[in-house]
Amino acid sequence: MIKFEKLDYPTKGTKIEVKDGKLAIPNDPIIPFIEGDGIGPDIWRAAKMVLDAAVQKAYGGEKHFEWYEIFAGDKGAAKYDGRYMPQDTFDAIEHFIVAIKGPLTTPVGGGFRSLNVTLRQTLDLYACVRPVRYFEGVPSPVKHPEKLNVIIFRENTEDVYAGIEFRQGTEVCEALIKHLNENVMPAVPETANKHIREDSGIGIKPISITASNNIQRKALNWAIAHQLPSVTFMHKGNIMKYTEGAFKDWGYEFVVREFRDYVITEDELWDQAKAEDGVTPIHKEGAFAHLRGGKPAGDPNGRIIVKDRIADSIFQQVLLRPDEYSVIITPNLNGDYISDACAAQVGGLGMAPGANMGDFVGLFEATHGTAPKYTGQDKVNPGSLILSGQMMLEYLGWGEAAALITKGIQETISQKRVTYDLHRQMEGAVKLKCSEYAAAIVENM
Ligand code: NAP
């Protein structure tokens, strides 16, 4: 049995296991949780209430969670002599496989890397998965928020987030610039005439075949399991050819190689249509409506359409033609931007769930921060953490409980009983505290 430095091994519940390449889920899984800083305790209490109630209602006592507290952030530092992210926390998540967390403060100032980034990289949680969907009645800045229903698969471990940066003026940075200017760039035709200014800081953007294929595999498996009509590589390959452009090229090669029976590329579809009747898809009725801004009809043979879009254009696309996108696969930085933009379109970060996933480990988390000014006020919207918990239920295969949560949230919003953030944008709404909102969701399940 694993030995922790300061955690006692749980005395109740059963550990989730990986058996024959699949998760084996007991009826009483031990689920580690990190409460989080700032508003974390408020939203965690609310989320726990909703998750426990959904499982109880769906399975009548046959299944239940054994919650197991682990520590990070301020609580981590208090228990582990100033260590915000103790080794016990990494070990417990890896050992118990599925965990959930509230937001963590990133201490400002020298020496600290984001605790979230550290968690993702140390546990190789290479996929940041962010579904974005609309709940009827939530105030939104667009006319048809219901048309957006996407899931974003963001690569989580490399790109400019790899944390390989050199500060301007340091010896190492100056030496690196000199080496690049004098030895590396002149030797490569594309960079032979370029020059890096001596007073620059330098960041490195590594994008590997391994990490690209990992996120692409995860997304394709999801699209197949959920019978989604398309996947889209989002990239800035027209400018960054050997990183983002390569991400897209490797993606096409990979999905055609590993998922041939399930996919057709947009180009293949186009060629096929032209060969069949000389009519390009853009002029064709019916099956190709998705290419013309209609409802995503998918491939006439039911295959997943694989396409790519340049990063800047996709920000327009999700606003102008949201229903043409269902799975977006993207390198790290693009994914950060597009996830928040999409979340805003359906009503903001208070409602946006997320998960960080490896091959099996799933760490489900609120996507917003610690909103420190609301600490301890029982005020904020617990929706993001509740919906992350709902994703967790789906991951465990407890779909009945997950569906109850969707119902509970939808009913509660339809009744205009909401927390302050939605209340200030909705006419005639009743303002509830964080805990009251959770109780209303339970009541409406
Ligand atoms: P933030 O905590 O997300 O809060 C920014 C604003 O978003 C809040 O003032 C509030 O808006 C709104 N908001 C956030 N969560 C909400 C909720 N549950 N319900 C309703 N409204 C909510 O961002 P921040 O102030 O930039 O960051 C604070 C700390 O959180 C930083 O230390 C940062 O590093 C950390 N952080 C952690 C994570 C994470 O753990 N995953 C993510 C992001 C940031 P109004 O003021 O308009 O009411």
Short mmCIF file of C-alpha atoms and ligand atoms in Angstrom, two decimals:
data_model
loop_
_atom_site.label_atom_id
_atom_site.label_comp_id
_atom_site.label_asym_id
_atom_site.label_seq_id
_atom_site.Cartn_x
_atom_site.Cartn_y
_atom_site.Cartn_z
CA MET A 1 0.00 0.00 0.00
CA ILE A 2 1.19 3.50 -0.81
CA LYS A 3 2.68 5.47 2.12
CA PHE A 4 1.99 9.16 2.37
CA GLU A 5 4.05 11.66 4.32
CA LYS A 6 1.16 13.25 6.23
CA LEU A 7 -2.04 11.77 4.85
CA ASP A 8 -3.71 8.81 6.54
CA TYR A 9 -4.75 6.16 4.06
CA PRO A 10 -8.58 6.16 3.80
CA THR A 11 -10.27 3.57 5.97
CA LYS A 12 -13.48 3.47 3.95
CA GLY A 13 -14.24 3.09 0.26
CA THR A 14 -12.54 1.27 -2.61
CA LYS A 15 -9.82 2.43 -4.92
CA ILE A 16 -10.57 2.83 -8.64
CA GLU A 17 -8.30 0.52 -10.66
CA VAL A 18 -7.17 0.23 -14.25
CA LYS A 19 -7.89 -3.27 -15.54
CA ASP A 20 -7.28 -4.43 -19.12
CA GLY A 21 -6.80 -0.87 -20.28
CA LYS A 22 -10.07 0.32 -18.74
CA LEU A 23 -11.18 1.95 -15.50
CA ALA A 24 -12.82 -0.43 -13.04
CA ILE A 25 -15.20 1.66 -10.95
CA PRO A 26 -16.37 0.30 -7.58
CA ASN A 27 -19.71 1.36 -6.07
CA ASP A 28 -17.89 3.28 -3.34
CA PRO A 29 -14.91 4.93 -5.09
CA ILE A 30 -12.41 6.89 -3.01
CA ILE A 31 -12.29 10.33 -4.61
CA PRO A 32 -9.60 12.75 -3.40
CA PHE A 33 -10.66 16.39 -3.33
CA ILE A 34 -8.81 19.68 -2.96
CA GLU A 35 -11.13 22.25 -1.50
CA GLY A 36 -9.18 25.19 -2.97
CA ASP A 37 -8.42 28.73 -1.83
CA GLY A 38 -10.60 31.85 -1.68
CA ILE A 39 -14.12 30.88 -2.72
CA GLY A 40 -12.99 27.23 -2.95
CA PRO A 41 -14.55 26.06 0.36
CA ASP A 42 -17.92 27.67 -0.51
CA ILE A 43 -18.17 26.15 -3.97
CA TRP A 44 -16.80 22.80 -2.83
CA ARG A 45 -19.48 22.49 -0.12
CA ALA A 46 -22.13 23.31 -2.71
CA ALA A 47 -20.73 20.91 -5.31
CA LYS A 48 -20.42 18.07 -2.80
CA MET A 49 -24.04 18.56 -1.75
CA VAL A 50 -25.22 18.34 -5.38
CA LEU A 51 -22.99 15.40 -6.35
CA ASP A 52 -23.94 13.33 -3.32
CA ALA A 53 -27.63 14.06 -3.84
CA ALA A 54 -27.50 13.15 -7.54
CA VAL A 55 -25.82 9.82 -6.81
CA GLN A 56 -28.25 9.06 -3.97
CA LYS A 57 -31.24 9.91 -6.12
CA ALA A 58 -29.98 7.98 -9.18
CA TYR A 59 -28.85 4.82 -7.37
CA GLY A 60 -30.74 4.86 -4.06
CA GLY A 61 -27.76 4.02 -1.84
CA GLU A 62 -26.29 1.36 -4.14
CA LYS A 63 -23.47 3.74 -5.09
CA HIS A 64 -21.83 6.57 -3.18
CA PHE A 65 -18.60 8.59 -3.08
CA GLU A 66 -16.01 8.25 -0.33
CA TRP A 67 -14.53 11.74 -0.36
CA TYR A 68 -10.90 11.99 0.76
CA GLU A 69 -9.38 15.38 1.46
CA ILE A 70 -5.93 16.15 0.08
CA PHE A 71 -4.15 19.45 0.38
CA ALA A 72 -2.77 22.18 -1.88
CA GLY A 73 -2.63 25.96 -1.91
CA ASP A 74 -3.04 27.76 1.42
CA LYS A 75 -4.26 24.64 3.22
CA GLY A 76 -1.33 22.72 1.75
CA ALA A 77 1.14 25.33 2.98
CA ALA A 78 -0.39 25.24 6.47
CA LYS A 79 -0.22 21.45 6.76
CA TYR A 80 3.09 20.90 4.97
CA ASP A 81 5.32 23.62 6.40
CA GLY A 82 4.93 26.15 3.61
CA ARG A 83 4.70 23.73 0.70
CA TYR A 84 1.79 24.78 -1.49
CA MET A 85 1.86 21.62 -3.58
CA PRO A 86 3.14 18.75 -1.40
CA GLN A 87 4.24 15.45 -2.89
CA ASP A 88 1.40 13.66 -1.04
CA THR A 89 -1.07 15.50 -3.27
CA PHE A 90 0.54 14.34 -6.51
CA ASP A 91 0.87 10.80 -5.15
CA ALA A 92 -2.75 10.63 -3.99
CA ILE A 93 -4.16 11.81 -7.33
CA GLU A 94 -1.98 9.36 -9.24
CA HIS A 95 -2.89 6.53 -6.86
CA PHE A 96 -6.65 7.07 -6.71
CA ILE A 97 -6.85 8.05 -10.43
CA VAL A 98 -9.93 10.31 -10.31
CA ALA A 99 -9.98 13.52 -8.25
CA ILE A 100 -11.67 16.92 -8.09
CA LYS A 101 -10.39 20.34 -7.09
CA GLY A 102 -11.44 23.90 -6.42
CA PRO A 103 -9.39 26.90 -7.57
CA LEU A 104 -5.93 27.58 -6.17
CA THR A 105 -4.18 30.90 -5.66
CA THR A 106 -1.02 31.35 -7.66
CA PRO A 107 1.21 33.17 -5.17
CA VAL A 108 2.45 36.32 -6.92
CA GLY A 109 6.14 37.07 -7.10
CA GLY A 110 9.40 35.33 -7.84
CA GLY A 111 9.92 31.62 -7.52
CA PHE A 112 6.32 30.41 -7.89
CA ARG A 113 4.95 28.67 -10.90
CA SER A 114 1.21 28.27 -11.21
CA LEU A 115 0.13 25.39 -8.98
CA ASN A 116 -2.26 24.28 -11.68
CA VAL A 117 0.41 24.20 -14.36
CA THR A 118 2.67 22.27 -11.97
CA LEU A 119 -0.06 19.71 -11.30
CA ARG A 120 -0.74 19.21 -14.99
CA GLN A 121 2.90 18.83 -15.95
CA THR A 122 4.00 16.68 -13.04
CA LEU A 123 1.16 14.18 -13.45
CA ASP A 124 1.37 14.40 -17.26
CA LEU A 125 -2.27 15.40 -17.48
CA TYR A 126 -1.78 16.17 -21.13
CA ALA A 127 -5.39 16.94 -22.00
CA CYS A 128 -7.34 19.92 -20.76
CA VAL A 129 -10.92 19.10 -21.64
CA ARG A 130 -13.49 21.89 -21.58
CA PRO A 131 -17.06 21.27 -22.73
CA VAL A 132 -19.06 24.42 -23.47
CA ARG A 133 -22.82 24.25 -23.71
CA TYR A 134 -25.71 26.55 -23.06
CA PHE A 135 -28.36 26.38 -20.36
CA GLU A 136 -31.61 27.94 -21.50
CA GLY A 137 -32.22 31.24 -19.72
CA VAL A 138 -28.62 32.11 -18.84
CA PRO A 139 -27.88 35.69 -19.93
CA SER A 140 -25.52 35.68 -22.91
CA PRO A 141 -23.96 38.40 -25.06
CA VAL A 142 -24.95 36.64 -28.33
CA LYS A 143 -28.31 36.10 -30.05
CA HIS A 144 -28.17 32.33 -30.30
CA PRO A 145 -25.99 30.97 -27.52
CA GLU A 146 -27.76 27.60 -27.82
CA LYS A 147 -26.04 27.01 -31.16
CA LEU A 148 -22.68 26.61 -29.48
CA ASN A 149 -22.08 23.11 -28.14
CA VAL A 150 -18.40 22.29 -28.35
CA ILE A 151 -15.82 20.40 -26.40
CA ILE A 152 -12.31 21.78 -26.48
CA PHE A 153 -9.31 19.43 -26.19
CA ARG A 154 -6.34 21.60 -25.31
CA GLU A 155 -2.83 20.15 -25.17
CA ASN A 156 -1.70 20.78 -21.65
CA THR A 157 2.02 20.16 -21.26
CA GLU A 158 4.06 22.05 -23.84
CA ASP A 159 3.91 24.99 -26.27
CA VAL A 160 4.86 28.33 -24.66
CA TYR A 161 3.51 26.90 -21.38
CA ALA A 162 6.52 24.60 -21.14
CA GLY A 163 7.99 27.30 -18.92
CA ILE A 164 11.28 27.51 -20.84
CA GLU A 165 11.99 31.22 -20.75
CA PHE A 166 15.13 33.30 -20.36
CA ARG A 167 15.02 36.74 -18.82
CA GLN A 168 16.34 39.66 -20.85
CA GLY A 169 19.78 40.80 -19.76
CA THR A 170 20.82 37.59 -18.03
CA GLU A 171 24.05 35.94 -19.03
CA VAL A 172 22.32 32.83 -20.29
CA CYS A 173 19.83 34.81 -22.35
CA GLU A 174 22.56 36.91 -23.95
CA ALA A 175 24.63 33.83 -24.71
CA LEU A 176 21.61 32.10 -26.25
CA ILE A 177 20.87 35.08 -28.50
CA LYS A 178 24.48 35.26 -29.59
CA HIS A 179 24.54 31.54 -30.35
CA LEU A 180 21.31 31.73 -32.34
CA ASN A 181 22.38 34.82 -34.29
CA GLU A 182 25.88 33.62 -35.05
CA ASN A 183 25.68 29.84 -35.32
CA VAL A 184 22.14 28.55 -35.67
CA MET A 185 20.13 30.95 -37.80
CA PRO A 186 22.70 31.53 -40.58
CA ALA A 187 22.83 27.77 -41.15
CA VAL A 188 19.11 27.49 -41.97
CA PRO A 189 17.82 29.08 -45.21
CA GLU A 190 14.54 30.30 -43.66
CA THR A 191 16.33 32.15 -40.86
CA ALA A 192 19.59 33.06 -42.56
CA ASN A 193 18.63 36.72 -42.96
CA LYS A 194 16.98 37.13 -39.57
CA HIS A 195 18.39 38.67 -36.44
CA ILE A 196 17.25 38.60 -32.80
CA ARG A 197 17.68 41.94 -31.03
CA GLU A 198 20.30 41.74 -28.30
CA ASP A 199 17.93 43.26 -25.72
CA SER A 200 15.30 40.52 -26.11
CA GLY A 201 13.93 38.02 -23.65
CA ILE A 202 13.55 34.52 -25.11
CA GLY A 203 10.77 31.95 -24.77
CA ILE A 204 10.84 28.47 -26.29
CA LYS A 205 7.77 26.91 -27.90
CA PRO A 206 8.24 23.14 -28.16
CA ILE A 207 5.50 21.14 -29.86
CA SER A 208 6.15 17.41 -30.19
CA ILE A 209 4.61 14.63 -32.24
CA THR A 210 4.08 12.67 -29.01
CA ALA A 211 2.08 15.34 -27.19
CA SER A 212 0.17 16.32 -30.33
CA ASN A 213 -0.87 12.74 -31.02
CA ASN A 214 -1.82 12.22 -27.35
CA ILE A 215 -4.36 15.03 -27.41
CA GLN A 216 -5.54 14.11 -30.90
CA ARG A 217 -6.16 10.50 -29.80
CA LYS A 218 -8.08 11.61 -26.72
CA ALA A 219 -10.30 13.91 -28.79
CA LEU A 220 -10.97 11.35 -31.51
CA ASN A 221 -11.91 8.70 -28.97
CA TRP A 222 -14.33 11.18 -27.42
CA ALA A 223 -15.83 12.12 -30.81
CA ILE A 224 -16.31 8.44 -31.67
CA ALA A 225 -17.82 7.55 -28.28
CA HIS A 226 -20.23 10.48 -28.45
CA GLN A 227 -20.98 10.16 -32.18
CA LEU A 228 -20.01 13.74 -32.93
CA PRO A 229 -20.02 15.03 -36.51
CA SER A 230 -16.61 16.69 -36.76
CA VAL A 231 -13.26 17.48 -35.17
CA THR A 232 -11.32 20.66 -35.97
CA PHE A 233 -7.62 21.35 -35.51
CA MET A 234 -7.18 24.94 -34.39
CA HIS A 235 -3.71 26.26 -35.20
CA LYS A 236 -1.69 29.25 -36.33
CA GLY A 237 0.28 27.18 -38.83
CA ASN A 238 0.34 29.88 -41.48
CA ILE A 239 2.83 31.75 -39.27
CA MET A 240 4.32 29.06 -37.00
CA LYS A 241 4.85 26.35 -39.58
CA TYR A 242 7.02 23.91 -37.66
CA THR A 243 5.10 24.04 -34.39
CA GLU A 244 1.42 24.85 -34.93
CA GLY A 245 1.46 23.94 -38.63
CA ALA A 246 3.10 20.66 -37.73
CA PHE A 247 0.47 20.06 -35.03
CA LYS A 248 -2.16 20.19 -37.77
CA ASP A 249 -0.17 18.09 -40.28
CA TRP A 250 0.63 15.43 -37.69
CA GLY A 251 -3.02 15.48 -36.71
CA TYR A 252 -4.29 14.66 -40.19
CA GLU A 253 -1.65 11.94 -40.64
CA PHE A 254 -2.44 10.47 -37.24
CA VAL A 255 -6.21 10.35 -37.46
CA VAL A 256 -6.12 8.90 -40.95
CA ARG A 257 -3.60 6.30 -39.78
CA GLU A 258 -5.25 5.32 -36.49
CA PHE A 259 -8.93 6.07 -37.07
CA ARG A 260 -9.31 5.49 -40.83
CA ASP A 261 -12.66 3.71 -40.57
CA TYR A 262 -14.17 6.51 -38.52
CA VAL A 263 -13.01 9.66 -40.28
CA ILE A 264 -13.06 11.52 -43.55
CA THR A 265 -11.11 14.72 -44.05
CA GLU A 266 -12.79 17.82 -45.35
CA ASP A 267 -10.59 17.67 -48.47
CA GLU A 268 -11.56 14.06 -49.13
CA LEU A 269 -15.20 14.95 -48.76
CA TRP A 270 -14.76 17.79 -51.17
CA ASP A 271 -12.94 15.63 -53.75
CA GLN A 272 -15.51 12.88 -53.37
CA ALA A 273 -18.38 15.28 -54.00
CA LYS A 274 -16.70 16.72 -57.08
CA ALA A 275 -15.98 13.24 -58.45
CA GLU A 276 -19.54 12.08 -57.86
CA ASP A 277 -21.40 14.77 -59.74
CA GLY A 278 -19.03 17.60 -60.49
CA VAL A 279 -20.78 19.73 -57.90
CA THR A 280 -18.65 21.12 -55.07
CA PRO A 281 -20.06 20.65 -51.57
CA ILE A 282 -20.64 24.34 -51.30
CA HIS A 283 -23.42 24.08 -53.90
CA LYS A 284 -24.84 20.79 -52.85
CA GLU A 285 -28.01 20.37 -50.84
CA GLY A 286 -28.52 18.07 -47.87
CA ALA A 287 -25.58 16.15 -46.55
CA PHE A 288 -23.10 18.95 -47.02
CA ALA A 289 -25.14 21.64 -45.33
CA HIS A 290 -22.53 21.88 -42.59
CA LEU A 291 -20.10 23.40 -45.07
CA ARG A 292 -22.57 26.14 -45.88
CA GLY A 293 -23.39 27.28 -42.39
CA GLY A 294 -26.36 24.98 -41.89
CA LYS A 295 -26.82 22.41 -39.11
CA PRO A 296 -23.87 20.04 -38.92
CA ALA A 297 -25.12 17.13 -40.94
CA GLY A 298 -21.90 15.12 -40.83
CA ASP A 299 -20.56 12.84 -43.47
CA PRO A 300 -23.33 11.06 -45.43
CA ASN A 301 -21.66 7.79 -44.38
CA GLY A 302 -21.63 8.77 -40.73
CA ARG A 303 -17.89 9.35 -40.50
CA ILE A 304 -16.37 12.15 -38.46
CA ILE A 305 -15.27 15.06 -40.64
CA VAL A 306 -11.72 16.18 -39.85
CA LYS A 307 -10.96 19.79 -40.65
CA ASP A 308 -8.64 22.57 -39.56
CA ARG A 309 -9.04 26.28 -39.04
CA ILE A 310 -6.54 29.07 -38.46
CA ALA A 311 -6.68 30.31 -34.86
CA ASP A 312 -7.82 33.85 -35.59
CA SER A 313 -10.55 32.68 -37.94
CA ILE A 314 -11.98 30.25 -35.43
CA PHE A 315 -12.73 33.09 -33.03
CA GLN A 316 -15.04 34.46 -35.74
CA GLN A 317 -16.35 31.04 -36.61
CA VAL A 318 -17.56 30.18 -33.10
CA LEU A 319 -19.50 33.44 -33.12
CA LEU A 320 -20.80 33.37 -36.69
CA ARG A 321 -21.19 29.63 -37.38
CA PRO A 322 -21.12 27.99 -33.96
CA ASP A 323 -23.05 24.92 -35.02
CA GLU A 324 -20.33 23.85 -37.47
CA TYR A 325 -17.99 22.91 -34.64
CA SER A 326 -18.27 20.11 -32.13
CA VAL A 327 -14.73 19.11 -31.11
CA ILE A 328 -11.85 21.59 -31.23
CA ILE A 329 -8.32 20.17 -30.85
CA THR A 330 -5.64 22.72 -30.14
CA PRO A 331 -2.15 23.41 -28.80
CA ASN A 332 -1.89 24.90 -25.34
CA LEU A 333 -2.02 28.68 -25.75
CA ASN A 334 -4.79 28.74 -28.38
CA GLY A 335 -6.78 26.43 -26.15
CA ASP A 336 -6.49 28.77 -23.21
CA TYR A 337 -7.92 31.65 -25.25
CA ILE A 338 -10.66 29.83 -27.12
CA SER A 339 -11.98 28.06 -24.00
CA ASP A 340 -12.64 31.31 -22.18
CA ALA A 341 -14.06 32.97 -25.31
CA CYS A 342 -16.50 30.11 -25.83
CA ALA A 343 -17.42 30.09 -22.14
CA ALA A 344 -18.23 33.80 -22.31
CA GLN A 345 -20.53 33.15 -25.27
CA VAL A 346 -22.76 30.85 -23.20
CA GLY A 347 -22.82 32.94 -20.05
CA GLY A 348 -19.37 33.15 -18.51
CA LEU A 349 -16.79 31.33 -16.49
CA GLY A 350 -19.07 30.74 -13.51
CA MET A 351 -20.71 28.00 -15.60
CA ALA A 352 -17.71 26.49 -17.40
CA PRO A 353 -16.45 23.07 -16.30
CA GLY A 354 -13.13 21.45 -17.07
CA ALA A 355 -10.92 18.46 -16.53
CA ASN A 356 -7.23 17.71 -16.82
CA MET A 357 -6.65 14.20 -18.01
CA GLY A 358 -3.87 11.77 -18.72
CA ASP A 359 -4.34 8.28 -20.14
CA PHE A 360 -6.49 7.36 -17.12
CA VAL A 361 -6.04 9.98 -14.42
CA GLY A 362 -8.79 12.60 -14.45
CA LEU A 363 -8.55 15.75 -12.32
CA PHE A 364 -11.83 17.66 -12.57
CA GLU A 365 -11.75 21.34 -11.67
CA ALA A 366 -13.48 24.70 -11.62
CA THR A 367 -12.12 26.74 -14.50
CA HIS A 368 -12.27 30.13 -12.79
CA GLY A 369 -9.92 31.42 -10.09
CA THR A 370 -10.26 31.95 -6.38
CA ALA A 371 -12.16 35.29 -6.64
CA PRO A 372 -10.54 36.35 -3.33
CA LYS A 373 -12.83 39.33 -2.71
CA TYR A 374 -15.77 36.93 -2.23
CA THR A 375 -13.98 34.57 0.19
CA GLY A 376 -16.27 33.16 2.86
CA GLN A 377 -19.34 35.11 1.70
CA ASP A 378 -21.31 32.07 0.46
CA LYS A 379 -22.09 34.18 -2.58
CA VAL A 380 -20.51 32.99 -5.83
CA ASN A 381 -21.81 30.65 -8.49
CA PRO A 382 -20.75 27.04 -7.79
CA GLY A 383 -21.82 26.06 -11.34
CA SER A 384 -18.34 25.51 -12.71
CA LEU A 385 -17.33 23.04 -9.99
CA ILE A 386 -20.74 21.32 -10.03
CA LEU A 387 -20.52 20.84 -13.80
CA SER A 388 -16.95 19.60 -13.45
CA GLY A 389 -18.30 17.07 -10.97
CA GLN A 390 -20.92 16.16 -13.52
CA MET A 391 -18.15 15.51 -16.08
CA MET A 392 -16.56 13.31 -13.44
CA LEU A 393 -19.78 11.33 -13.06
CA GLU A 394 -19.82 10.77 -16.82
CA TYR A 395 -16.18 9.69 -16.72
CA LEU A 396 -17.08 7.13 -14.06
CA GLY A 397 -19.96 5.91 -16.19
CA TRP A 398 -22.57 7.18 -13.71
CA GLY A 399 -24.59 8.83 -16.47
CA GLU A 400 -27.94 8.72 -14.64
CA ALA A 401 -26.60 10.90 -11.83
CA ALA A 402 -24.95 13.23 -14.36
CA ALA A 403 -28.27 13.68 -16.17
CA LEU A 404 -29.99 14.60 -12.91
CA ILE A 405 -27.52 17.43 -12.42
CA THR A 406 -28.22 18.83 -15.89
CA LYS A 407 -31.93 18.69 -15.09
CA GLY A 408 -31.48 20.32 -11.69
CA ILE A 409 -29.42 23.20 -13.07
CA GLN A 410 -31.72 23.76 -16.05
CA GLU A 411 -34.86 23.83 -13.88
CA THR A 412 -33.31 26.15 -11.32
CA ILE A 413 -32.19 28.63 -13.99
CA SER A 414 -35.60 28.43 -15.68
CA GLN A 415 -37.16 29.37 -12.33
CA LYS A 416 -34.81 32.38 -12.32
CA ARG A 417 -33.31 31.34 -8.98
CA VAL A 418 -29.65 32.18 -9.46
CA THR A 419 -26.50 33.50 -7.78
CA TYR A 420 -25.43 37.15 -7.87
CA ASP A 421 -23.48 36.93 -11.15
CA LEU A 422 -26.49 35.79 -13.18
CA HIS A 423 -28.95 37.76 -11.05
CA ARG A 424 -27.38 41.08 -12.05
CA GLN A 425 -28.04 40.27 -15.70
CA MET A 426 -31.52 38.71 -15.42
CA GLU A 427 -34.75 40.61 -15.02
CA GLY A 428 -37.10 39.41 -12.30
CA ALA A 429 -34.66 36.85 -10.90
CA VAL A 430 -34.35 35.80 -7.25
CA LYS A 431 -30.84 36.12 -5.85
CA LEU A 432 -29.64 33.02 -3.99
CA LYS A 433 -26.54 32.38 -1.94
CA CYS A 434 -24.07 29.78 -3.19
CA SER A 435 -25.43 27.14 -0.76
CA GLU A 436 -29.07 28.05 -1.48
CA TYR A 437 -28.45 27.67 -5.20
CA ALA A 438 -27.00 24.19 -4.63
CA ALA A 439 -30.04 23.28 -2.50
CA ALA A 440 -32.35 24.51 -5.28
CA ILE A 441 -30.54 22.33 -7.83
CA VAL A 442 -31.00 19.31 -5.54
CA GLU A 443 -34.69 20.15 -5.09
CA ASN A 444 -35.12 20.30 -8.89
CA MET A 445 -33.40 17.04 -9.75
P1 NAP B 1 -11.04 34.86 -10.80
O1 NAP B 1 -10.71 34.34 -9.46
O2 NAP B 1 -11.56 33.87 -11.78
O3 NAP B 1 -12.08 36.02 -10.60
C1 NAP B 1 -12.32 37.04 -11.53
C2 NAP B 1 -13.78 37.44 -11.49
O4 NAP B 1 -14.55 36.45 -12.15
C3 NAP B 1 -14.40 37.56 -10.12
O5 NAP B 1 -14.08 38.77 -9.49
C4 NAP B 1 -15.86 37.41 -10.46
O6 NAP B 1 -16.36 38.56 -11.16
C5 NAP B 1 -15.81 36.33 -11.51
N1 NAP B 1 -15.92 34.98 -10.94
C6 NAP B 1 -14.96 34.05 -10.74
N2 NAP B 1 -15.45 32.94 -10.23
C7 NAP B 1 -16.79 33.14 -10.09
C8 NAP B 1 -17.86 32.35 -9.61
N3 NAP B 1 -17.69 31.10 -9.16
N4 NAP B 1 -19.10 32.89 -9.61
C9 NAP B 1 -19.30 34.12 -10.06
N5 NAP B 1 -18.34 34.92 -10.53
C10 NAP B 1 -17.09 34.44 -10.54
O7 NAP B 1 -9.75 35.53 -11.47
P2 NAP B 1 -8.58 36.40 -10.82
O8 NAP B 1 -9.19 37.37 -9.87
O9 NAP B 1 -7.81 36.87 -11.98
O10 NAP B 1 -7.69 35.36 -10.04
C11 NAP B 1 -7.68 35.19 -8.64
C12 NAP B 1 -6.71 34.07 -8.26
O11 NAP B 1 -7.15 32.83 -8.82
C13 NAP B 1 -5.28 34.27 -8.75
O12 NAP B 1 -4.42 33.89 -7.71
C14 NAP B 1 -5.15 33.31 -9.91
O13 NAP B 1 -3.84 32.85 -10.09
C15 NAP B 1 -6.04 32.18 -9.46
N6 NAP B 1 -6.58 31.33 -10.56
C16 NAP B 1 -6.69 30.01 -10.31
C17 NAP B 1 -7.24 29.19 -11.27
C18 NAP B 1 -7.38 27.73 -10.96
O14 NAP B 1 -7.12 27.30 -9.86
N7 NAP B 1 -7.80 26.91 -11.91
C19 NAP B 1 -7.67 29.72 -12.48
C20 NAP B 1 -7.56 31.10 -12.70
C21 NAP B 1 -7.01 31.90 -11.72
P3 NAP B 1 -17.06 39.86 -10.53
O15 NAP B 1 -15.97 40.60 -9.85
O16 NAP B 1 -17.57 40.55 -11.75
O17 NAP B 1 -18.15 39.44 -9.63
#
